[in-house]
Amino acid sequence: MFFIIILYYFVFLIIHNQCKIIISPPKHWVKHAHIPHESRYENFYFYLKQKNNEILNKHLHLISNPRHNLYHNTSWLTLDQITRIVKPDSISIKRLYYYLWSNGINLKECRHSRDGGILVCPILLTKANKILSANYTDFRHRIKNINITRTLSFILPNYLSNHIVTISPTTIFPDLSLFHNSITSNKSKLIRQKRQDDLCSCQSYIKPCYLRNHYDIHQYRAHSSTNITLSIIGLANQYINDNDTNLFLKFIDNNNDNIKPKINILGYNNQSIPGREASLDIQYALAIARGVQVTFWSITNLNDPFSDFLFQLANMKHPPDIISISYGFSETRNDYTLFQKAIDQELQKAAARGITIVAATGDNGVGADSVDDCQSYHINFPASSPWVTAVGGTMNCLERGAFFSSGGFSTYEVQPIYQQNVVLHYLHQYNLTLPHANLFNSMGRAVPDVSLYATRYLNIVNGLIKSTSGTSAAAPIFAAIIALLNDYQVRHGRKRLGFLNPLLYQYASDIFHDITTGYNVGCNTTGFHAGIGWDPVTGLGRPSFIRFQKVLDAINLKQHQFKSLRINKN
């Protein structure tokens, strides 16, 4: 049930010291019959190049490394601290301002993110056509009947090339396909049946009671005083309904909990048209992360939802502790896209602020959506970002890697140091069974990091019980587990977990149950195979809440012993 936004190839042509980008519209997108009205505005996002990326990168690796003193003695960075490090050079800002002003854009209507990294301006499409030498047109998705506005080419002055990472929206089209299996049955009949069913069993369907036991959460509940916050992102007109949520918690969760959870809503929510993705994510987040402040964060900008989300995040003084993302787009296979690079820049800053970002890897195996052109495997972004925790999927009661779960290696993201040893071990250990070397980049960022159940989830949408599968079901479960662990940390006077990955890889054998069977198909191959230790099907394995608690206690004890030793020596 994973949304894929396909980034298609583009060609750079240098013409008269300017850069022209040309693409063809992807499958299912066709030009709309009418031309956009001349008085119509769209929000344009300008991503500026930021300073001191190396400094931020080094600092982030130190404060997220449990074996370094800064992990215990240094708080996550505040928004003001981030701004002082990365704020774009004044020359970059002045050149962008001049470009916009000289082309008749009212700068008073533009808004900067707090750290200066993103400038958003409402611009008339007729004006955008002129200043970008573009031809903005409405495109309609033939299957989903959704309209967006895009151009197939644009030109940017060369004097801005070293100051702007990218502009959006321009030539990137979303693919609104869903990858999931589902069934729908009569509401009253199924509810009566499930009240008699064993809600804690793995048989037939996956339900919250089973997940709480399977991941060793049991009856753990967050305390309101810790103020842990978890946000579920809703894109592509996905909304939730209060009645659906209440029915789910009463009939499918059925944990006899008298405390009715409150859902905070950020953005627009149309309860009359609840979506399966949003409903699934919010219902299971509430059922697993009991006591946590859960927010449904609705992003309604279909033209550029990721830019809208990141711009809002960059302006939050008090962002959520954990963010769960069940959406993404496919990495292109020819060139590292500037749009992906711009998003990565924002995700790194979020990680440095101590925000745990969890992303589903997707449901296209190693490239099952590319049967027409499958010269190499590819994975999905933002799961492939080194600054997020990528969640893959498992299936069956005797847990194994799900065949549809996306995993493998990024073509463009460099393999982060925190996973290099385990990835190298996998490549050497299973050298004889690996796919052909031409199909993947063994030096790229490897995913997934972890895996959880991704099949046969029961949830309620518009009053009907549905069964849904996909890694987007697994992502909010893992995010909920981290929310409860954050509660545990704060209760013991420790900082929130924040950027997780170095901790996960250093203590993998203590935190995870290894999953050694399964494979992920695609490109007319069986893809990668699971094995002992990390693998590109199930990652490090499935987490155990209790084992994770013990690791956090042990890390804290070692730090206290180290401090005591230093004091005695002095």
Coordinates of C-alpha atoms in Angstrom, one line a residue:
M1 CA 0.0 0.0 0.0
F2 CA 2.9 2.2 -0.7
F3 CA 2.7 5.4 -2.8
I4 CA 5.3 5.6 -5.5
I5 CA 6.2 8.9 -7.1
I6 CA 8.3 8.1 -10.1
L7 CA 11.2 10.4 -11.0
Y8 CA 11.9 9.9 -14.7
Y9 CA 15.2 10.6 -16.5
F10 CA 16.1 14.1 -17.4
V11 CA 18.8 15.5 -19.7
F12 CA 20.9 18.6 -18.9
L13 CA 21.6 20.8 -21.9
I14 CA 23.8 23.8 -21.5
I15 CA 22.5 26.6 -23.8
H16 CA 23.9 30.1 -23.6
N17 CA 25.1 29.7 -20.1
Q18 CA 21.8 28.4 -19.0
C19 CA 20.6 25.0 -18.0
K20 CA 17.6 23.4 -19.8
I21 CA 15.9 20.3 -18.4
I22 CA 13.7 18.2 -20.6
I23 CA 11.6 15.1 -19.8
S24 CA 8.7 13.2 -21.2
P25 CA 5.5 12.7 -19.1
P26 CA 5.4 9.3 -17.4
K27 CA 2.9 6.6 -17.9
H28 CA -0.8 7.4 -17.2
W29 CA -0.2 11.2 -17.2
V30 CA -1.8 13.0 -20.1
K31 CA -2.1 16.7 -20.9
H32 CA -5.4 18.2 -19.8
A33 CA -7.7 19.6 -22.5
H34 CA -7.7 23.2 -21.1
I35 CA -4.8 25.6 -20.4
P36 CA -4.4 26.8 -16.8
H37 CA -6.2 30.0 -16.1
E38 CA -4.0 33.0 -16.5
S39 CA -4.8 34.3 -13.0
R40 CA -3.9 31.0 -11.3
Y41 CA -1.1 31.0 -8.7
E42 CA 1.0 28.0 -7.6
N43 CA 3.5 27.8 -4.7
F44 CA 7.1 27.5 -6.0
Y45 CA 9.7 26.1 -3.6
F46 CA 13.3 27.3 -4.0
Y47 CA 15.9 25.1 -2.2
L48 CA 19.0 27.1 -1.5
K49 CA 22.4 25.6 -1.0
Q50 CA 23.3 25.6 2.6
K51 CA 26.6 26.0 4.5
N52 CA 28.7 23.7 6.7
N53 CA 27.2 20.4 5.6
E54 CA 30.4 18.6 6.7
I55 CA 30.3 20.2 10.1
L56 CA 26.6 19.2 10.6
N57 CA 27.3 15.7 9.3
K58 CA 30.3 15.2 11.7
H59 CA 28.4 16.6 14.7
L60 CA 25.4 14.4 14.0
H61 CA 27.4 11.2 13.8
L62 CA 29.0 12.0 17.2
I63 CA 25.9 12.9 19.1
S64 CA 24.1 9.8 17.7
N65 CA 26.9 7.3 18.5
P66 CA 26.2 5.6 21.8
R67 CA 29.9 4.8 22.3
H68 CA 30.8 8.5 22.2
N69 CA 30.7 10.8 25.3
L70 CA 28.7 13.4 23.3
Y71 CA 25.8 10.9 23.0
H72 CA 25.2 11.2 26.7
N73 CA 26.4 14.8 27.4
T74 CA 25.0 16.7 24.4
S75 CA 21.4 17.5 23.6
W76 CA 20.0 17.4 20.1
L77 CA 20.4 20.7 18.3
T78 CA 17.7 23.3 18.5
L79 CA 16.3 25.1 15.5
D80 CA 18.3 28.2 16.3
Q81 CA 21.5 26.2 16.5
I82 CA 20.8 24.5 13.2
T83 CA 20.2 27.9 11.6
R84 CA 23.5 29.2 12.8
I85 CA 25.3 26.2 11.2
V86 CA 23.5 25.8 7.9
K87 CA 22.0 29.2 7.0
P88 CA 22.7 29.9 3.3
D89 CA 25.3 32.4 2.3
S90 CA 24.0 35.9 2.0
I91 CA 25.2 36.0 -1.6
S92 CA 23.0 33.1 -2.5
I93 CA 20.0 34.8 -0.9
K94 CA 20.7 38.1 -2.6
R95 CA 21.1 36.5 -6.0
L96 CA 17.8 34.6 -5.7
Y97 CA 16.1 37.7 -4.5
Y98 CA 17.5 39.7 -7.4
Y99 CA 16.3 37.0 -9.8
L100 CA 12.8 37.0 -8.5
W101 CA 12.6 40.8 -8.1
S102 CA 14.0 41.5 -11.6
N103 CA 11.3 39.3 -13.0
G104 CA 8.4 41.1 -11.2
I105 CA 7.9 38.7 -8.3
N106 CA 6.6 40.5 -5.1
L107 CA 9.1 39.4 -2.5
K108 CA 6.7 40.4 0.3
E109 CA 4.6 37.5 -0.6
C110 CA 7.5 35.0 -0.3
R111 CA 8.2 33.1 2.9
H112 CA 11.5 31.7 4.2
S113 CA 11.9 28.6 6.3
R114 CA 13.3 29.6 9.7
D115 CA 16.8 28.4 8.8
G116 CA 16.7 30.1 5.4
G117 CA 17.0 26.8 3.5
I118 CA 13.7 27.0 1.6
L119 CA 12.0 30.0 0.0
V120 CA 8.4 29.5 -1.1
C121 CA 6.7 32.1 -3.3
P122 CA 3.2 32.2 -4.8
I123 CA 3.7 32.8 -8.5
L124 CA 1.3 33.3 -11.4
L125 CA 1.7 30.4 -13.8
T126 CA 1.9 32.9 -16.7
K127 CA 4.7 34.6 -14.9
A128 CA 6.4 31.3 -14.1
N129 CA 6.3 30.4 -17.8
K130 CA 8.0 33.7 -18.6
I131 CA 10.8 33.7 -16.0
L132 CA 11.6 30.0 -16.4
S133 CA 11.0 29.8 -20.1
A134 CA 8.6 27.0 -19.2
N135 CA 5.2 25.8 -20.4
Y136 CA 3.2 24.9 -17.3
T137 CA 0.2 22.7 -18.2
D138 CA -2.4 20.7 -16.3
F139 CA -1.9 17.0 -16.5
R140 CA -4.5 14.4 -15.6
H141 CA -3.9 10.9 -14.3
R142 CA -6.0 8.6 -16.5
I143 CA -6.6 6.1 -13.7
K144 CA -6.9 8.2 -10.5
N145 CA -8.5 11.2 -12.2
I146 CA -6.3 13.6 -10.3
N147 CA -4.9 16.9 -11.8
I148 CA -1.5 18.4 -11.3
T149 CA 0.4 21.2 -12.9
R150 CA 3.8 20.6 -14.5
T151 CA 6.2 21.7 -17.2
L152 CA 8.2 19.5 -19.5
S153 CA 11.2 21.9 -19.6
F154 CA 12.5 25.0 -17.9
I155 CA 15.6 27.2 -18.1
L156 CA 17.4 28.6 -15.1
P157 CA 20.2 31.3 -15.4
N158 CA 23.6 29.9 -14.9
Y159 CA 24.5 32.5 -12.3
L160 CA 22.1 30.7 -9.9
S161 CA 23.5 27.2 -10.4
N162 CA 25.9 27.4 -7.5
H163 CA 23.3 28.9 -5.2
I164 CA 20.1 26.9 -5.7
V165 CA 19.8 23.1 -5.4
T166 CA 16.5 22.9 -7.2
I167 CA 13.1 24.5 -7.9
S168 CA 9.8 22.7 -7.4
P169 CA 7.4 22.0 -8.9
T170 CA 8.9 21.6 -12.4
T171 CA 9.3 18.3 -14.1
I172 CA 8.6 15.6 -11.4
F173 CA 5.4 13.7 -11.8
P174 CA 3.8 11.5 -9.1
D175 CA 2.7 8.0 -9.8
L176 CA -0.4 7.4 -7.8
S177 CA -0.4 3.6 -8.0
L178 CA -0.9 1.5 -4.8
F179 CA 0.9 -1.7 -4.1
H180 CA -1.3 -3.7 -1.7
N181 CA -3.7 -6.6 -1.4
S182 CA -7.0 -6.1 0.3
I183 CA -10.5 -7.6 0.8
T184 CA -13.7 -5.9 1.9
S185 CA -16.7 -7.6 3.5
N186 CA -20.0 -6.6 5.2
K187 CA -19.4 -4.5 8.2
S188 CA -21.8 -6.0 10.8
K189 CA -21.0 -9.6 9.9
L190 CA -17.3 -9.1 10.2
I191 CA -17.5 -7.2 13.5
R192 CA -19.6 -9.9 15.1
Q193 CA -17.1 -12.5 13.9
K194 CA -14.1 -10.7 15.2
R195 CA -15.5 -10.2 18.7
Q196 CA -15.5 -14.0 19.0
D197 CA -12.1 -14.4 17.3
D198 CA -8.8 -14.7 19.2
L199 CA -7.5 -11.2 18.8
C200 CA -4.1 -12.2 20.0
S201 CA -3.6 -14.9 17.4
C202 CA -1.5 -14.7 14.2
Q203 CA -4.0 -16.9 12.3
S204 CA -6.1 -15.3 9.6
Y205 CA -5.3 -11.7 10.3
I206 CA -2.8 -9.4 12.2
K207 CA -4.3 -7.4 15.0
P208 CA -2.9 -5.1 17.7
C209 CA -3.0 -7.6 20.5
Y210 CA -0.8 -10.0 18.5
L211 CA 1.6 -7.2 17.6
R212 CA 2.0 -6.1 21.2
N213 CA 2.9 -9.6 22.3
H214 CA 5.1 -10.4 19.3
Y215 CA 7.2 -7.3 19.7
D216 CA 7.4 -7.7 23.5
I217 CA 5.4 -4.5 24.3
H218 CA 2.6 -6.3 26.2
Q219 CA 0.8 -3.8 28.4
Y220 CA 3.4 -1.0 28.4
R221 CA 1.8 2.5 28.2
A222 CA 3.4 5.9 27.9
H223 CA 2.9 8.4 30.7
S224 CA 1.2 11.7 29.8
S225 CA 3.9 13.7 31.7
T226 CA 6.6 12.6 29.3
N227 CA 4.9 14.4 26.4
I228 CA 6.1 12.1 23.7
T229 CA 4.7 13.0 20.3
L230 CA 4.3 10.8 17.2
S231 CA 3.1 12.2 13.8
I232 CA 1.6 10.1 11.1
I233 CA 2.0 11.8 7.7
G234 CA -1.0 11.8 5.3
L235 CA -0.4 12.6 1.6
A236 CA -2.3 12.3 -1.6
N237 CA -5.7 13.3 -0.1
Q238 CA -5.6 10.6 2.6
Y239 CA -7.9 11.4 5.5
I240 CA -9.2 9.7 8.7
N241 CA -12.6 9.4 10.3
D242 CA -13.3 9.5 14.1
N243 CA -16.0 6.8 13.9
D244 CA -13.7 4.4 12.1
T245 CA -11.0 5.0 14.7
N246 CA -13.4 4.4 17.6
L247 CA -14.8 1.2 16.0
F248 CA -11.3 -0.1 15.4
L249 CA -10.2 0.5 19.0
K250 CA -13.5 -1.1 20.3
F251 CA -13.9 -4.2 18.1
I252 CA -10.5 -5.0 16.6
D253 CA -8.1 -3.7 19.3
N254 CA -10.5 -4.6 22.2
N255 CA -7.9 -4.1 24.9
N256 CA -10.4 -3.0 27.5
D257 CA -8.7 0.3 27.8
N258 CA -11.0 2.9 29.3
I259 CA -8.8 5.8 28.3
K260 CA -10.0 7.1 24.9
P261 CA -7.0 8.4 22.9
K262 CA -7.2 11.8 21.4
I263 CA -6.0 12.4 17.9
N264 CA -4.5 15.8 17.1
I265 CA -5.1 17.0 13.6
L266 CA -2.6 19.2 11.8
G267 CA -3.8 20.4 8.4
Y268 CA -7.1 19.7 6.6
N269 CA -9.0 16.5 7.3
N270 CA -12.1 15.5 5.3
Q271 CA -13.8 12.9 7.5
S272 CA -16.3 12.1 4.8
I273 CA -13.7 10.4 2.6
P274 CA -11.3 8.5 4.8
G275 CA -8.4 6.8 3.0
R276 CA -7.1 3.3 3.6
E277 CA -3.5 4.3 4.1
A278 CA -4.2 7.1 6.6
S279 CA -6.8 5.0 8.5
L280 CA -4.4 2.0 8.8
D281 CA -1.5 4.2 10.0
I282 CA -3.4 6.2 12.6
Q283 CA -5.4 3.2 14.0
Y284 CA -2.4 1.1 14.6
A285 CA -0.3 4.0 15.9
L286 CA -3.0 4.6 18.5
A287 CA -3.3 0.9 19.4
I288 CA 0.5 0.3 19.8
A289 CA 1.7 3.7 21.1
R290 CA -0.8 3.9 24.0
G291 CA -0.5 7.1 26.0
V292 CA 1.6 8.8 23.3
Q293 CA 0.3 12.1 21.8
V294 CA -0.5 11.0 18.2
T295 CA -1.0 13.6 15.5
F296 CA -2.4 13.1 12.0
W297 CA -0.5 15.5 9.8
S298 CA -2.4 16.0 6.6
I299 CA -0.5 17.4 3.6
T300 CA -3.0 18.4 1.0
N301 CA -0.7 20.0 -1.6
L302 CA -0.8 17.5 -4.4
N303 CA 1.5 19.5 -6.6
D304 CA 4.4 19.1 -4.3
P305 CA 3.6 17.3 -1.0
F306 CA 7.1 16.6 0.1
S307 CA 8.2 20.3 -0.2
D308 CA 5.1 21.4 1.7
F309 CA 5.8 18.8 4.5
L310 CA 9.5 19.8 4.8
F311 CA 8.7 23.5 4.7
Q312 CA 6.3 23.1 7.6
L313 CA 8.7 20.9 9.5
A314 CA 11.5 23.4 9.1
N315 CA 9.3 26.1 10.7
M316 CA 8.4 24.1 13.8
K317 CA 10.0 25.2 17.0
H318 CA 8.7 22.1 18.7
P319 CA 8.6 19.4 16.1
P320 CA 7.2 15.9 16.8
D321 CA 9.6 13.3 18.3
I322 CA 8.8 10.7 15.7
I323 CA 7.5 11.0 12.2
S324 CA 6.1 8.0 10.2
I325 CA 6.1 8.2 6.4
S326 CA 4.4 5.6 4.3
Y327 CA 5.0 7.3 1.0
G328 CA 7.9 7.8 -1.4
F329 CA 9.2 7.9 -4.9
S330 CA 11.5 5.7 -6.9
E331 CA 15.1 6.7 -7.3
T332 CA 15.9 7.5 -10.9
R333 CA 18.5 5.3 -12.5
N334 CA 20.5 7.7 -14.6
D335 CA 21.4 10.7 -12.4
Y336 CA 21.2 11.7 -8.8
T337 CA 18.2 14.0 -8.9
L338 CA 18.5 17.5 -7.5
F339 CA 15.1 17.2 -5.9
Q340 CA 16.2 14.1 -3.9
K341 CA 19.3 15.9 -2.9
A342 CA 17.3 18.9 -1.6
I343 CA 15.0 16.6 0.4
D344 CA 18.0 14.8 1.9
Q345 CA 19.4 18.1 3.0
E346 CA 16.2 18.8 5.0
L347 CA 16.1 15.2 6.4
Q348 CA 19.6 15.6 7.7
K349 CA 18.7 18.7 9.6
A350 CA 15.6 17.0 11.1
A351 CA 17.8 14.2 12.3
A352 CA 20.2 16.6 13.9
R353 CA 17.3 18.1 15.8
G354 CA 16.6 14.7 17.3
I355 CA 13.6 13.8 15.2
T356 CA 13.3 10.1 14.5
I357 CA 12.0 9.7 10.9
V358 CA 10.7 6.3 9.9
A359 CA 9.9 5.5 6.3
A360 CA 8.4 2.4 4.6
T361 CA 10.7 0.9 2.0
G362 CA 7.9 0.2 -0.5
D363 CA 6.2 -2.8 -2.0
N364 CA 8.0 -3.2 -5.4
G365 CA 10.7 -5.7 -4.3
V366 CA 13.9 -4.8 -6.0
G367 CA 12.1 -3.2 -9.0
A368 CA 8.9 -5.1 -9.8
D369 CA 7.3 -1.9 -11.1
S370 CA 10.0 -1.7 -13.9
V371 CA 9.4 -4.8 -15.9
D372 CA 9.4 -2.7 -19.2
D373 CA 12.9 -1.3 -18.4
C374 CA 14.7 -3.2 -15.8
Q375 CA 18.4 -3.0 -16.5
S376 CA 19.2 -2.6 -12.8
Y377 CA 17.5 -2.8 -9.4
H378 CA 16.3 0.3 -7.7
I379 CA 14.9 1.3 -4.3
N380 CA 12.6 4.1 -3.0
F381 CA 13.3 7.4 -1.4
P382 CA 13.1 8.7 1.3
A383 CA 13.6 5.2 2.7
S384 CA 17.0 5.3 1.0
S385 CA 18.1 8.4 2.8
P386 CA 20.8 7.7 5.4
W387 CA 19.0 10.0 7.8
V388 CA 15.8 7.9 8.1
T389 CA 15.2 4.4 9.5
A390 CA 13.9 2.3 6.6
V391 CA 11.3 -0.3 7.5
G392 CA 10.8 -3.4 5.4
G393 CA 8.1 -6.1 5.6
T394 CA 7.8 -9.7 6.8
M395 CA 5.0 -12.3 6.4
N396 CA 3.6 -15.6 7.8
C397 CA 3.4 -16.7 11.4
L398 CA 6.8 -18.4 11.0
E399 CA 8.2 -15.0 10.1
R400 CA 10.1 -14.6 6.8
G401 CA 10.9 -11.7 4.5
A402 CA 7.9 -10.7 2.4
F403 CA 8.5 -11.2 -1.3
F404 CA 7.2 -7.8 -2.2
S405 CA 9.2 -5.9 0.4
S406 CA 11.5 -3.4 -1.2
G407 CA 15.2 -3.7 -0.3
G408 CA 18.6 -3.4 -1.8
F409 CA 21.1 -0.6 -2.5
S410 CA 20.8 3.0 -3.4
T411 CA 22.3 4.1 -6.7
Y412 CA 23.1 7.6 -5.4
E413 CA 23.2 7.6 -1.6
V414 CA 26.6 6.8 -0.2
Q415 CA 26.6 3.9 2.2
P416 CA 26.8 5.4 5.7
I417 CA 29.5 4.3 8.0
Y418 CA 27.1 2.9 10.6
Q419 CA 26.1 0.0 8.4
Q420 CA 29.3 -0.7 6.4
N421 CA 30.5 -3.6 8.4
V422 CA 27.3 -5.6 8.4
V423 CA 26.7 -4.9 4.7
L424 CA 30.2 -6.1 3.9
H425 CA 29.7 -9.2 5.9
Y426 CA 26.5 -10.0 4.0
L427 CA 28.2 -9.4 0.6
H428 CA 31.1 -11.7 1.5
Q429 CA 29.0 -14.4 3.3
Y430 CA 26.5 -14.7 0.4
N431 CA 28.7 -13.9 -2.5
L432 CA 27.8 -17.0 -4.5
T433 CA 24.0 -16.4 -4.2
L434 CA 24.0 -12.6 -4.9
P435 CA 22.3 -11.2 -8.0
H436 CA 24.5 -10.2 -10.9
A437 CA 26.8 -7.3 -9.9
N438 CA 25.5 -5.1 -12.7
L439 CA 22.0 -5.1 -11.1
F440 CA 23.0 -3.2 -7.9
N441 CA 25.5 -0.7 -6.4
S442 CA 27.1 -2.6 -3.5
M443 CA 28.6 0.6 -2.2
G444 CA 25.2 2.4 -1.9
R445 CA 23.0 3.0 1.2
A446 CA 21.5 -0.3 2.0
V447 CA 17.9 -0.9 3.0
P448 CA 15.9 -1.9 5.0
D449 CA 17.3 -1.2 8.4
V450 CA 14.5 -3.2 10.2
S451 CA 11.5 -5.3 9.3
L452 CA 8.0 -5.8 10.8
Y453 CA 4.8 -7.6 9.8
A454 CA 3.4 -6.2 6.5
T455 CA 0.5 -8.5 5.6
R456 CA -3.1 -9.2 6.6
Y457 CA -3.7 -6.1 8.8
L458 CA -7.3 -5.6 9.8
N459 CA -8.4 -1.9 9.9
I460 CA -11.7 0.0 9.4
V461 CA -12.3 2.4 6.6
N462 CA -15.7 4.2 6.1
G463 CA -17.3 1.7 8.5
L464 CA -16.1 -1.4 6.7
I465 CA -13.4 -3.8 7.9
K466 CA -10.6 -4.2 5.3
S467 CA -7.5 -6.4 5.2
T468 CA -4.4 -4.5 4.0
S469 CA -0.8 -5.5 3.2
G470 CA 2.3 -3.4 2.6
T471 CA 5.4 -2.0 4.2
S472 CA 3.4 1.1 4.9
A473 CA 1.6 -1.0 7.6
A474 CA 5.0 -1.9 9.2
A475 CA 6.4 1.7 9.3
P476 CA 3.9 3.1 11.8
I477 CA 4.2 0.1 14.1
F478 CA 8.0 0.6 14.4
A479 CA 7.4 4.3 14.9
A480 CA 5.0 3.5 17.7
I481 CA 7.6 1.2 19.3
I482 CA 10.2 4.0 19.2
A483 CA 7.6 6.4 20.7
L484 CA 7.2 4.1 23.7
L485 CA 11.0 3.7 24.1
N486 CA 11.2 7.5 24.1
D487 CA 8.8 7.5 27.0
Y488 CA 11.0 5.0 28.7
Q489 CA 14.0 7.2 28.2
V490 CA 12.4 10.4 29.5
R491 CA 11.0 8.6 32.5
H492 CA 14.6 7.7 33.4
G493 CA 15.9 11.2 32.9
R494 CA 17.6 10.5 29.5
K495 CA 17.3 12.3 26.2
R496 CA 15.0 11.1 23.4
L497 CA 16.4 8.6 21.0
G498 CA 16.4 10.9 18.0
F499 CA 18.5 9.7 15.0
L500 CA 18.4 5.9 15.6
N501 CA 20.5 4.2 13.0
P502 CA 24.0 4.2 14.7
L503 CA 22.4 2.7 17.9
L504 CA 20.5 0.1 15.9
Y505 CA 23.5 -1.2 14.1
Q506 CA 25.9 -1.2 17.1
Y507 CA 23.5 -3.2 19.2
A508 CA 21.7 -5.2 16.6
S509 CA 22.3 -8.7 18.1
D510 CA 20.9 -7.5 21.5
I511 CA 17.9 -5.7 20.1
F512 CA 16.6 -7.7 17.2
H513 CA 15.5 -11.3 16.4
D514 CA 17.2 -12.2 13.2
I515 CA 15.0 -13.3 10.3
T516 CA 17.0 -15.6 7.9
T517 CA 14.4 -16.7 5.3
G518 CA 12.7 -15.0 2.5
Y519 CA 13.6 -13.0 -0.6
N520 CA 12.3 -9.9 -2.5
V521 CA 11.5 -10.4 -6.2
G522 CA 11.7 -8.0 -9.1
C523 CA 13.2 -7.5 -12.6
N524 CA 12.3 -11.1 -13.5
T525 CA 14.6 -12.3 -10.7
T526 CA 14.3 -13.6 -7.2
G527 CA 16.2 -10.5 -6.0
F528 CA 18.2 -10.8 -2.7
H529 CA 17.8 -13.6 -0.2
A530 CA 17.6 -13.2 3.6
G531 CA 20.5 -14.5 5.7
I532 CA 22.2 -14.5 9.0
G533 CA 22.7 -10.9 10.3
W534 CA 21.8 -7.9 8.2
D535 CA 20.4 -8.6 4.8
P536 CA 18.6 -6.5 2.1
V537 CA 15.3 -8.3 2.6
T538 CA 14.7 -8.0 6.4
G539 CA 17.5 -5.7 7.5
L540 CA 18.6 -6.3 11.1
G541 CA 15.4 -8.3 11.8
R542 CA 12.4 -7.7 14.0
P543 CA 12.8 -5.5 17.1
S544 CA 12.0 -6.6 20.7
F545 CA 10.8 -3.8 23.0
I546 CA 12.0 -5.5 26.1
R547 CA 15.5 -6.2 24.7
F548 CA 15.7 -2.6 23.5
Q549 CA 14.9 -1.4 27.0
K550 CA 17.7 -3.5 28.4
V551 CA 20.2 -2.2 25.8
L552 CA 19.3 1.4 26.8
D553 CA 19.7 0.6 30.5
A554 CA 23.1 -1.0 29.8
I555 CA 24.3 2.0 27.8
N556 CA 23.3 4.3 30.5
L557 CA 25.0 2.1 33.2
K558 CA 28.2 2.1 31.3
Q559 CA 28.2 5.9 31.0
H560 CA 27.7 6.2 34.8
Q561 CA 30.5 3.8 35.4
F562 CA 32.8 5.8 33.1
K563 CA 31.9 9.0 34.8
S564 CA 32.6 7.5 38.3
L565 CA 35.9 6.2 37.1
R566 CA 36.9 9.6 35.8
I567 CA 35.9 11.3 39.1
N568 CA 37.9 8.7 41.2
K569 CA 40.9 9.3 39.0
N570 CA 40.7 13.0 39.5

